[in-house]
Structures are given as structure tokens and as C-alpha cells.
Short mmCIF file of C-alpha atoms in Angstrom, two decimals:
data_model
loop_
_atom_site.label_atom_id
_atom_site.label_comp_id
_atom_site.label_asym_id
_atom_site.label_seq_id
_atom_site.Cartn_x
_atom_site.Cartn_y
_atom_site.Cartn_z
CA UNK A 207 50.62 -19.84 -11.24
CA UNK A 208 49.93 -20.61 -7.61
CA UNK A 209 47.01 -18.86 -5.96
CA UNK A 210 47.20 -17.24 -2.56
CA UNK A 211 47.73 -14.14 -0.50
CA UNK A 212 51.25 -13.53 -1.81
CA UNK A 213 49.84 -11.63 -4.82
CA UNK A 214 52.96 -12.48 -6.80
CA UNK A 215 50.97 -12.19 -10.02
CA UNK A 216 53.01 -9.46 -11.69
CA UNK A 217 54.78 -12.00 -13.91
CA UNK A 218 51.48 -13.43 -15.19
CA UNK A 219 49.95 -9.98 -15.73
CA UNK A 220 53.03 -8.69 -17.56
CA UNK A 221 53.01 -11.78 -19.77
CA UNK A 222 49.41 -11.12 -20.81
CA UNK A 223 50.30 -7.51 -21.59
CA UNK A 224 53.31 -8.60 -23.65
CA UNK A 225 51.46 -11.35 -25.51
CA UNK A 226 48.51 -9.08 -26.29
CA UNK A 227 50.40 -5.86 -26.86
CA UNK A 228 48.61 -5.37 -30.19
CA UNK A 229 45.29 -5.38 -28.37
CA UNK A 230 46.17 -2.52 -26.03
CA UNK A 231 45.50 -0.16 -28.92
CA UNK A 232 42.04 -1.64 -29.39
CA UNK A 233 41.08 -0.69 -25.86
CA UNK A 234 42.50 2.79 -26.45
CA UNK A 235 39.84 3.27 -29.12
CA UNK A 236 37.29 3.87 -26.38
CA UNK A 237 39.28 6.87 -25.15
CA UNK A 238 39.67 8.21 -28.70
CA UNK A 239 35.90 8.22 -29.13
CA UNK A 240 35.50 10.24 -25.94
CA UNK A 241 34.28 7.41 -23.72
CA UNK A 242 35.52 7.50 -20.15
CA UNK A 243 33.12 4.79 -18.99
CA UNK A 244 35.34 2.05 -17.55
CA UNK A 245 32.60 -0.59 -17.68
CA UNK A 246 31.37 -2.93 -20.41
CA UNK A 247 27.78 -4.11 -20.64
CA UNK A 248 26.06 -7.38 -21.41
CA UNK A 249 22.40 -7.48 -22.40
CA UNK A 250 20.64 -10.60 -21.19
CA UNK A 251 17.14 -12.02 -20.90
CA UNK A 252 15.84 -12.19 -17.34
CA UNK A 253 16.30 -15.97 -17.27
CA UNK A 254 19.94 -15.67 -18.35
CA UNK A 255 20.53 -12.77 -15.97
CA UNK A 256 19.33 -14.71 -12.94
CA UNK A 257 21.49 -17.66 -13.97
CA UNK A 258 24.57 -15.39 -14.04
CA UNK A 259 23.90 -13.60 -10.78
CA UNK A 260 22.90 -16.72 -8.83
CA UNK A 261 25.84 -18.84 -10.01
CA UNK A 262 28.33 -15.94 -9.84
CA UNK A 263 29.58 -17.10 -13.25
CA UNK A 264 28.89 -16.76 -16.97
CA UNK A 265 29.23 -18.87 -20.08
CA UNK A 266 31.73 -18.29 -22.89
CA UNK A 267 30.50 -19.74 -26.19
CA UNK A 268 32.64 -21.24 -28.95
CA UNK A 269 33.37 -18.45 -31.46
CA UNK A 270 32.34 -20.57 -34.42
CA UNK A 271 28.75 -20.48 -33.13
CA UNK A 272 28.42 -16.67 -32.85
CA UNK A 273 25.82 -14.58 -34.70
CA UNK A 274 28.48 -13.55 -37.26
CA UNK A 275 28.84 -16.48 -39.66
CA UNK A 276 32.10 -14.93 -40.90
CA UNK A 277 33.56 -15.01 -37.38
CA UNK A 278 37.32 -15.60 -37.73
CA UNK A 279 37.14 -16.36 -41.47
CA UNK A 280 36.94 -12.70 -42.57
CA UNK A 281 39.89 -11.80 -40.37
CA UNK A 282 41.89 -14.72 -41.74
CA UNK A 283 41.09 -13.67 -45.31
CA UNK A 284 42.38 -10.15 -44.67
CA UNK A 285 45.45 -11.52 -42.92
CA UNK A 286 46.23 -13.61 -46.01
CA UNK A 287 45.92 -10.50 -48.17
CA UNK A 288 48.22 -8.59 -45.84
CA UNK A 289 50.86 -11.33 -45.79
CA UNK A 290 50.46 -12.21 -49.45
CA UNK A 291 50.38 -15.87 -48.54
CA UNK A 292 48.06 -18.69 -47.59
CA UNK A 293 48.07 -19.12 -43.82
CA UNK A 294 44.98 -21.31 -43.46
CA UNK A 295 46.62 -24.48 -42.15
CA UNK A 296 48.95 -22.96 -39.60
CA UNK A 297 46.53 -20.24 -38.54
CA UNK A 298 43.72 -22.67 -37.81
CA UNK A 299 46.00 -24.40 -35.33
CA UNK A 300 47.28 -21.07 -33.99
CA UNK A 301 43.76 -19.78 -33.35
CA UNK A 302 42.88 -22.83 -31.37
CA UNK A 303 39.41 -23.45 -29.98
CA UNK A 304 38.21 -19.96 -28.97
CA UNK A 305 35.43 -19.19 -26.51
CA UNK A 306 34.09 -15.66 -26.34
CA UNK A 307 31.97 -13.46 -24.08
CA UNK A 308 30.63 -10.37 -25.83
CA UNK A 309 29.91 -6.98 -24.27
CA UNK A 310 28.72 -3.61 -25.49
CA UNK A 311 30.67 -0.45 -24.63
CA UNK A 312 27.41 1.40 -24.00
CA UNK A 313 24.67 0.97 -21.43
CA UNK A 314 21.00 1.41 -22.34
CA UNK A 315 21.52 1.12 -26.10
CA UNK A 316 18.40 0.66 -28.24
CA UNK A 317 19.90 -1.77 -30.76
CA UNK A 318 21.06 -4.02 -27.92
CA UNK A 319 17.63 -4.06 -26.28
CA UNK A 320 16.09 -4.97 -29.62
CA UNK A 321 18.62 -7.66 -30.48
CA UNK A 322 19.45 -9.36 -27.21
CA UNK A 323 17.17 -8.34 -24.36
CA UNK A 324 13.74 -7.08 -25.48
CA UNK A 325 12.56 -8.20 -22.05
CA UNK A 326 15.72 -8.30 -20.01
CA UNK A 327 18.51 -6.35 -18.35
CA UNK A 328 21.89 -4.80 -19.06
CA UNK A 329 24.71 -5.84 -16.69
CA UNK A 330 27.69 -3.50 -16.25
CA UNK A 331 31.03 -5.27 -15.60
CA UNK A 332 34.46 -3.96 -14.62
CA UNK A 333 36.57 -6.13 -16.94
CA UNK A 334 39.21 -3.69 -18.15
CA UNK A 335 42.25 -4.65 -16.08
CA UNK A 336 44.12 -7.93 -16.41
CA UNK A 337 42.81 -10.37 -13.82
CA UNK A 338 42.61 -14.12 -13.21
CA UNK A 339 39.61 -16.03 -14.54
CA UNK A 340 38.77 -19.59 -13.53
CA UNK A 341 37.36 -22.06 -16.05
CA UNK A 342 35.39 -24.80 -14.33
CA UNK A 343 36.22 -28.40 -15.17
CA UNK A 344 33.34 -30.73 -16.00
CA UNK A 345 34.34 -33.17 -13.27
CA UNK A 346 36.41 -32.55 -10.17
CA UNK A 347 38.34 -35.02 -8.05
CA UNK A 348 36.27 -36.53 -5.28
CA UNK A 349 33.27 -34.42 -6.22
CA UNK A 350 35.14 -31.14 -5.57
CA UNK A 351 35.05 -28.28 -8.04
CA UNK A 352 38.27 -27.82 -9.99
CA UNK A 353 39.32 -24.95 -12.22
CA UNK A 354 41.78 -23.96 -14.92
CA UNK A 355 43.24 -20.49 -14.36
CA UNK A 356 43.69 -17.97 -17.21
CA UNK A 357 44.80 -14.34 -16.90
CA UNK A 358 42.87 -12.16 -19.32
CA UNK A 359 41.30 -8.80 -20.05
CA UNK A 360 38.48 -7.34 -22.15
CA UNK A 361 39.49 -5.80 -25.48
CA UNK A 362 37.75 -3.79 -28.17
CA UNK A 363 36.47 -5.44 -31.39
CA UNK A 364 37.48 -3.88 -34.72
CA UNK A 365 35.12 -3.90 -37.69
CA UNK A 366 36.14 -4.52 -41.28
CA UNK A 367 34.46 -5.50 -44.55
CA UNK A 368 35.31 -7.48 -47.65
CA UNK A 369 36.45 -4.18 -49.18
CA UNK A 370 38.82 -3.16 -46.38
CA UNK A 371 42.22 -2.46 -47.91
CA UNK A 372 45.20 -4.25 -46.48
CA UNK A 373 46.84 -1.00 -45.36
CA UNK A 374 43.69 -0.06 -43.40
CA UNK A 375 43.61 -3.56 -41.92
CA UNK A 376 47.25 -3.11 -40.89
CA UNK A 377 46.50 0.24 -39.25
CA UNK A 378 43.59 -1.14 -37.25
CA UNK A 379 45.75 -3.86 -35.74
CA UNK A 380 49.06 -1.99 -35.57
CA UNK A 381 50.69 -4.34 -38.06
CA UNK A 382 53.91 -3.34 -39.79
CA UNK A 383 53.47 -3.62 -43.59
CA UNK A 384 57.25 -3.60 -44.03
CA UNK A 385 57.80 -6.55 -41.71
CA UNK A 386 59.24 -9.59 -43.45
CA UNK A 387 56.91 -11.97 -41.70
CA UNK A 388 54.17 -11.82 -39.12
CA UNK A 389 54.61 -14.50 -36.50
CA UNK A 390 51.82 -17.01 -36.88
CA UNK A 391 51.85 -17.33 -33.11
CA UNK A 392 50.48 -13.78 -32.88
CA UNK A 393 47.40 -14.59 -34.97
CA UNK A 394 45.17 -15.20 -31.91
CA UNK A 395 46.09 -11.74 -30.61
CA UNK A 396 43.73 -10.03 -33.01
CA UNK A 397 41.82 -12.41 -35.32
CA UNK A 398 39.37 -13.20 -32.51
CA UNK A 399 38.64 -9.45 -32.28
CA UNK A 400 37.74 -9.00 -35.96
CA UNK A 401 34.08 -8.69 -36.90
CA UNK A 402 32.12 -7.70 -40.00
CA UNK A 403 31.32 -4.00 -40.23
CA UNK A 404 27.62 -4.84 -40.45
CA UNK A 405 27.78 -5.42 -36.69
CA UNK A 406 29.42 -2.05 -35.87
CA UNK A 407 26.25 -0.82 -34.14
CA UNK A 408 26.98 -3.28 -31.33
CA UNK A 409 30.09 -1.32 -30.23
CA UNK A 410 31.52 -4.62 -28.98
CA UNK A 411 34.32 -5.52 -26.62
CA UNK A 412 34.99 -9.14 -25.73
CA UNK A 413 36.75 -11.62 -23.53
CA UNK A 414 38.42 -14.43 -25.47
CA UNK A 415 39.54 -17.72 -23.94
CA UNK A 416 41.50 -20.15 -26.11
CA UNK A 417 42.94 -23.60 -25.64
CA UNK A 418 46.13 -21.86 -26.72
CA UNK A 419 46.08 -20.28 -23.24
CA UNK A 420 45.74 -23.63 -21.51
CA UNK A 421 44.15 -27.04 -22.00
CA UNK A 422 40.36 -26.52 -22.01
CA UNK A 423 39.44 -30.02 -23.17
CA UNK A 424 38.16 -31.02 -19.73
CA UNK A 425 36.09 -27.85 -19.35
CA UNK A 426 33.78 -27.98 -22.39
CA UNK A 427 30.01 -28.31 -21.91
CA UNK A 428 27.23 -28.40 -24.52
CA UNK A 429 23.82 -26.73 -24.65
CA UNK A 430 21.05 -27.52 -27.10
CA UNK A 431 19.95 -24.88 -29.60
CA UNK A 432 17.40 -26.56 -31.80
CA UNK A 433 19.14 -29.53 -33.41
CA UNK A 434 22.62 -28.19 -32.59
CA UNK A 435 24.84 -28.83 -29.57
CA UNK A 436 26.72 -25.59 -28.92
CA UNK A 437 30.01 -25.88 -26.97
CA UNK A 438 30.65 -23.49 -24.09
CA UNK A 439 32.76 -23.13 -20.94
CA UNK A 440 31.82 -21.87 -17.47
CA UNK A 441 33.87 -18.86 -16.29
CA UNK A 442 34.16 -17.65 -12.69
CA UNK A 443 36.14 -14.98 -10.84
CA UNK A 444 37.15 -17.37 -8.05
CA UNK A 445 38.93 -20.70 -8.10
CA UNK A 446 37.69 -22.10 -4.79
CA UNK A 447 39.17 -22.20 -1.31
CA UNK A 448 42.77 -22.70 -2.45
CA UNK A 449 42.70 -19.28 -4.13
CA UNK A 450 41.45 -17.38 -1.09
CA UNK A 451 44.03 -15.60 1.02
CA UNK A 452 44.46 -16.28 4.71
CA UNK A 453 44.65 -12.52 5.25
CA UNK A 454 42.80 -9.65 3.64
CA UNK A 455 43.80 -6.37 2.00
CA UNK A 456 41.33 -3.47 2.08
CA UNK A 457 42.17 -0.89 -0.60
CA UNK A 458 40.78 2.60 -0.22
CA UNK A 459 40.67 4.76 -3.33
CA UNK A 460 40.40 8.31 -1.97
CA UNK A 461 42.38 11.49 -2.50
CA UNK A 462 45.53 11.51 -0.39
CA UNK A 463 44.44 13.71 2.56
CA UNK A 464 41.04 12.10 3.10
CA UNK A 465 42.49 8.70 2.30
CA UNK A 466 45.10 8.96 5.04
CA UNK A 467 42.42 9.87 7.58
CA UNK A 468 40.14 7.01 6.54
CA UNK A 469 43.04 4.56 6.39
CA UNK A 470 44.00 5.37 9.96
CA UNK A 471 40.42 5.33 11.23
CA UNK A 472 39.53 2.05 9.54
CA UNK A 473 42.74 0.40 10.77
CA UNK A 474 41.87 1.44 14.34
CA UNK A 475 38.32 0.15 13.83
CA UNK A 476 39.65 -3.28 12.85
CA UNK A 477 41.93 -3.26 15.88
CA UNK A 478 39.00 -2.56 18.20
CA UNK A 479 36.82 -5.20 16.54
CA UNK A 480 39.62 -7.75 16.93
CA UNK A 481 39.36 -8.69 13.26
CA UNK A 482 42.69 -10.30 12.47
CA UNK A 483 44.89 -10.44 9.38
CA UNK A 484 43.65 -7.24 7.72
CA UNK A 485 45.83 -4.62 6.00
CA UNK A 486 44.31 -1.25 5.06
CA UNK A 487 45.97 0.71 2.22
CA UNK A 488 44.94 3.93 0.49
CA UNK A 489 45.96 3.33 -3.12
CA UNK A 490 45.86 6.96 -4.25
CA UNK A 491 48.44 8.05 -1.69
CA UNK A 492 51.47 8.35 -3.96
CA UNK A 493 53.75 8.74 -0.95
CA UNK A 494 52.93 5.13 -0.01
CA UNK A 495 53.07 3.82 -3.56
CA UNK A 496 56.33 1.95 -3.16
CA UNK A 497 55.07 0.08 -0.10
CA UNK A 498 51.83 -0.77 -1.85
CA UNK A 499 53.51 -2.18 -4.95
CA UNK A 500 54.23 -5.47 -3.18
CA UNK A 501 50.52 -5.89 -2.46
CA UNK A 502 48.91 -4.34 -5.53
CA UNK A 503 46.60 -6.62 -7.47
CA UNK A 504 45.71 -3.94 -10.01
CA UNK A 505 42.12 -4.04 -8.77
CA UNK A 506 41.44 -0.52 -7.63
CA UNK A 507 42.95 1.58 -10.40
CA UNK A 508 40.45 0.60 -13.06
CA UNK A 509 40.39 3.93 -14.91
CA UNK A 510 44.18 3.84 -15.20
CA UNK A 511 43.94 0.76 -17.42
CA UNK A 512 42.21 2.66 -20.22
CA UNK A 513 44.99 4.44 -22.17
CA UNK A 514 44.36 8.11 -22.82
CA UNK A 515 41.57 8.66 -20.31
CA UNK A 516 43.71 10.05 -17.53
CA UNK A 517 45.83 12.58 -19.39
CA UNK A 518 49.57 12.47 -19.96
CA UNK A 519 50.31 9.58 -17.59
CA UNK A 520 47.40 7.15 -17.97
CA UNK A 521 48.96 3.85 -16.89
CA UNK A 522 49.13 2.50 -13.36
CA UNK A 523 52.80 2.02 -12.44
CA UNK A 524 51.93 -1.58 -11.58
CA UNK A 525 51.71 -2.29 -15.29
CA UNK A 526 55.40 -1.36 -15.62
CA UNK A 527 56.69 -2.55 -12.25
CA UNK A 528 58.19 0.90 -11.64
CA UNK A 529 57.85 3.52 -8.93
CA UNK A 530 56.55 6.27 -11.20
CA UNK A 531 53.63 8.34 -9.98
CA UNK A 532 50.16 7.77 -11.37
CA UNK A 533 46.94 9.65 -11.92
CA UNK A 534 43.48 8.28 -11.27
CA UNK A 535 40.11 9.91 -11.03
CA UNK A 536 39.02 10.23 -7.42
CA UNK A 537 36.21 7.70 -7.38
CA UNK A 538 35.97 7.07 -3.62
CA UNK A 539 35.56 3.31 -3.77
CA UNK A 540 36.86 0.38 -1.72
CA UNK A 541 38.15 -3.01 -2.86
CA UNK A 542 38.43 -6.02 -0.56
CA UNK A 543 40.77 -8.82 -1.62
CA UNK A 544 39.64 -12.41 -2.06
CA UNK A 545 40.20 -13.94 1.37
CA UNK A 546 38.64 -16.49 3.68
CA UNK A 547 37.48 -13.77 6.06
CA UNK A 548 36.19 -11.48 3.30
CA UNK A 549 32.56 -11.34 4.46
CA UNK A 550 33.60 -10.51 8.03
CA UNK A 551 35.91 -7.80 6.74
CA UNK A 552 33.15 -6.43 4.51
CA UNK A 553 30.74 -6.15 7.44
CA UNK A 554 33.31 -4.20 9.48
CA UNK A 555 34.11 -1.86 6.56
CA UNK A 556 30.41 -1.21 6.03
CA UNK A 557 29.87 -0.54 9.74
CA UNK A 558 32.76 1.94 9.78
CA UNK A 559 31.52 3.90 6.76
CA UNK A 560 27.92 4.00 7.93
CA UNK A 561 29.19 6.06 10.86
CA UNK A 562 30.81 8.64 8.54
CA UNK A 563 29.26 11.91 7.42
CA UNK A 564 27.54 12.84 4.17
CA UNK A 565 28.42 11.04 0.96
CA UNK A 566 30.94 8.79 2.71
CA UNK A 567 27.98 6.73 3.94
CA UNK A 568 27.33 5.80 0.28
CA UNK A 569 30.89 4.65 -0.44
CA UNK A 570 30.96 1.72 -2.87
CA UNK A 571 32.53 -1.47 -1.50
CA UNK A 572 33.60 -4.11 -4.03
CA UNK A 573 34.81 -7.65 -3.33
CA UNK A 574 37.38 -9.49 -5.43
CA UNK A 575 36.72 -13.17 -6.12
CA UNK A 576 33.21 -12.43 -7.44
CA UNK A 577 32.03 -11.30 -10.84
CA UNK A 578 32.78 -7.55 -10.94
CA UNK A 579 29.15 -6.50 -11.51
CA UNK A 580 28.82 -2.74 -11.03
CA UNK A 581 25.39 -1.88 -12.43
CA UNK A 582 22.15 -3.49 -13.55
CA UNK A 583 19.73 -1.66 -15.87
CA UNK A 584 16.25 -3.14 -16.20
CA UNK A 585 14.70 -2.84 -19.65
CA UNK A 586 11.28 -1.36 -20.18
CA UNK A 587 9.28 -4.38 -19.10
CA UNK A 588 5.63 -4.01 -18.24
CA UNK A 589 6.51 -4.83 -14.64
CA UNK A 590 9.96 -3.21 -14.64
CA UNK A 591 9.55 -1.60 -11.20
CA UNK A 592 8.80 -4.89 -9.44
CA UNK A 593 11.63 -6.58 -11.40
CA UNK A 594 14.04 -3.85 -10.27
CA UNK A 595 12.83 -4.18 -6.69
CA UNK A 596 13.34 -7.94 -6.85
CA UNK A 597 16.92 -7.46 -8.08
CA UNK A 598 17.66 -4.84 -5.39
CA UNK A 599 16.37 -7.19 -2.71
CA UNK A 600 18.50 -10.06 -4.02
CA UNK A 601 21.61 -7.83 -4.12
CA UNK A 602 20.98 -6.60 -0.58
CA UNK A 603 21.16 -10.20 0.68
CA UNK A 604 24.54 -10.90 -0.93
CA UNK A 605 27.27 -8.70 0.52
CA UNK A 606 29.41 -8.51 -2.65
CA UNK A 607 26.42 -7.12 -4.59
CA UNK A 608 25.18 -4.50 -2.14
CA UNK A 609 26.92 -1.60 -3.90
CA UNK A 610 25.54 -2.47 -7.33
CA UNK A 611 23.43 0.29 -8.91
CA UNK A 612 20.03 -1.02 -10.03
CA UNK A 613 17.98 1.28 -12.22
CA UNK A 614 15.38 1.28 -14.99
CA UNK A 615 16.18 1.97 -18.64
CA UNK A 616 15.69 5.53 -19.85
CA UNK A 617 15.05 4.27 -23.40
CA UNK A 618 11.26 4.05 -23.96
CA UNK A 619 11.55 0.82 -25.93
CA UNK A 620 8.92 -1.89 -25.99
CA UNK A 621 8.15 -4.77 -28.32
CA UNK A 622 6.00 -3.73 -31.26
CA UNK A 623 2.25 -3.74 -30.66
CA UNK A 624 1.43 -3.96 -34.37
#
């Protein structure tokens, strides 16, 4: 798929949705449990956190080296029981080499502080909608960075045990017990999201990248953990200059009346500032939905990608390619597309909103092409206030991070003193 301003990514996004149709139900689980939080959270040590935020990237580790030693094998065992056949040989090839990034559905969770970040932070990401990810190659041509592009989304893990009956297993993954045969090609759609019930406290969602998606052989790195070399890949939200648009789209996400006013005012502001190649669109204005479809990247309707959260019509029409109306929560946020003039556009948008009244001055401005970090919670470190201040200062100096919420944990956890 060619990068660029054309935003002709509907085909790729629809393919992901079709290939991973089974997994849509896993994400719906969050709505069934009453969660309307659109973010997922990763708990990291301070050292790991700074590595992520400074490099604007994260590492996905080979699934066979996770903290669940039954990773993939338990799911395969239950699949064999369901099918009544031995699928080891074919399934191993079908699974491919999987690399995973794990998140928790809850922020500020005691078990996560204890297990992963006793002296660290929780990072909130907006990874619910299908978007492009860029896997960095080990070596680029002529010293330039090169990337492999994969469209993907974050899906909910399901927990089972050795005693899980095959009909329960089928229900969890929307399998049809009466089907003559389950396509072995669909194995990766859910086996990588199976985990032992002993880990249920983690409330996990994950991103999974497989060499079934594309050839990852030139992207694999190794890190030392004791005597073991653990394979991992480097994942970014931007694929370099060739993936930046020549022009920029600014998406407002405000209720229709206010959105129309702000859209007009901001467009006039850009005209006066002589900032070229900028289109301003208010995405919640249903009357302009048809015109916006040709530009929509699916970036600003994040709540609409969680089935069940938004009532009777939860899906953005972009997911279907139709002109049906949609419903989103009014979250008064702005999304700037990944373009070569993005920083200039950001500065003008910020200037415009700083001149507005009341809460509009605090409008969140997010930038595509960067990790979608939305919040950072500092654990209860002895020096948590100075750590939080350090993070706020760093974010203030990087335009795409200025809207990130930085706060201290409300959980009074500390490492044991006895």
C-alpha cells in the first residue's frame, strides 16, 4: 500500500476488519463489562518509558518469550479439542513468528504496578482503531531508515484454562461448532489472543504482528536477558518522509453547531497566516459526512470503534464505506494528519484556540504519525512529583505531546519495607 496524502487506505482497513472479524467481538467485551475508556495502558519502568517516549517507538517481543509459558500452546490444545483433530504441523506454520505488545485495559491498577512497574509509569495509548504501523528494518539502503508497513489494531485477550470445555472455547471466539472445518488460515486470528486464566487479573489487550502479515525477517533484533537472546521488532507510527502528506488535514471533533463556527474561524485563520495546503473539517457534522468520507483516516472517531459503547449505531460509517449517520461522544478534540508541514499547522491551531474563551483554550490537539500517547500516570515513587514535572517539561518541548495528561497515581502503593 502506497503512503501519501491520498488517504486511499479504505481497502487495507477493510481487509484487516475482514481478516480479523472474529476479533471484533473480543474488543466488544470491554463494552459489555461497562468500560467506556477508549485507551489501553502499558506499565513500564522509568528507563523503558523514556526509551519509548524519546524514540517515539516501542518494541514488540516474540510471543514465545512472554511471561506465560503456555503462550500459544494452550490455545492450540483447545483448538485441537474443538476440531477433533491434530493441527500441530499446519497451525505452527499458520501462526507464523508472532510479536506482541501487551496492554492493560485499566489505568492505575495495583497488580500492574506490582508486576511491571513498581517504580515506573503507566502510558495510555489510543490503539483501538485500525491504523498503519511501521516496522523498522535492521539496515536501510544508503544508511536511510526503511520500514515494513502493517495495518493493525489492538484486541482483547481471552482467558481459558485446561478445564475450559470446547463449547465455551467456541463461544469465546465465535466459532461455529457445527462447521465442517475451521480454516487453518484463520488460526492466527485468535490463538495469539489466548492466555491462561491465571493471568486474568491483567485485563490484557494486545497488538500482534506476525510474519504472516508481511516478511519480518529483515526487522528482527535481539536483546540479552541473562543467557538468552530475546527476539523483538521496533514499531513506529510513522514510516519516514515518504509517508508524510504534502498537504494537511485538520479534523475538528465538536458538536455540529460549534464545530461549524470553529471550522470557519480556523480556516480563515489559516488564510490570514498564509499557511498553505491545509483543509479543515469538522468530523461530527453529519451534513458534511459524505464530503469527508474521501478524506477520513478513521483517526478522530475513536469511541466509535468500540462496539456497544455508543448505543444503537456504534460504528463509524467509514468502517462500512457507506453514508449512514454515526454517533460519537462529543469529546472536543483535534487531529492533525501526518504531513510535512504538521508542526507549522499545529502551531497555528494552538494559536487560534488560545484566543478562544473558556474550556476551548484547553482543547486537546493530537498529531498522527506519532505514537498516540494520551496520558502518563506516574507511580508512587519517592520523588514522584519531580518525575512528573520532568515528564511534563519534556512533553511541553515536543508539540505532539503537549496535550498529554501527566498525573500521579492515586493508588498508595510502594515496595514493601519489611
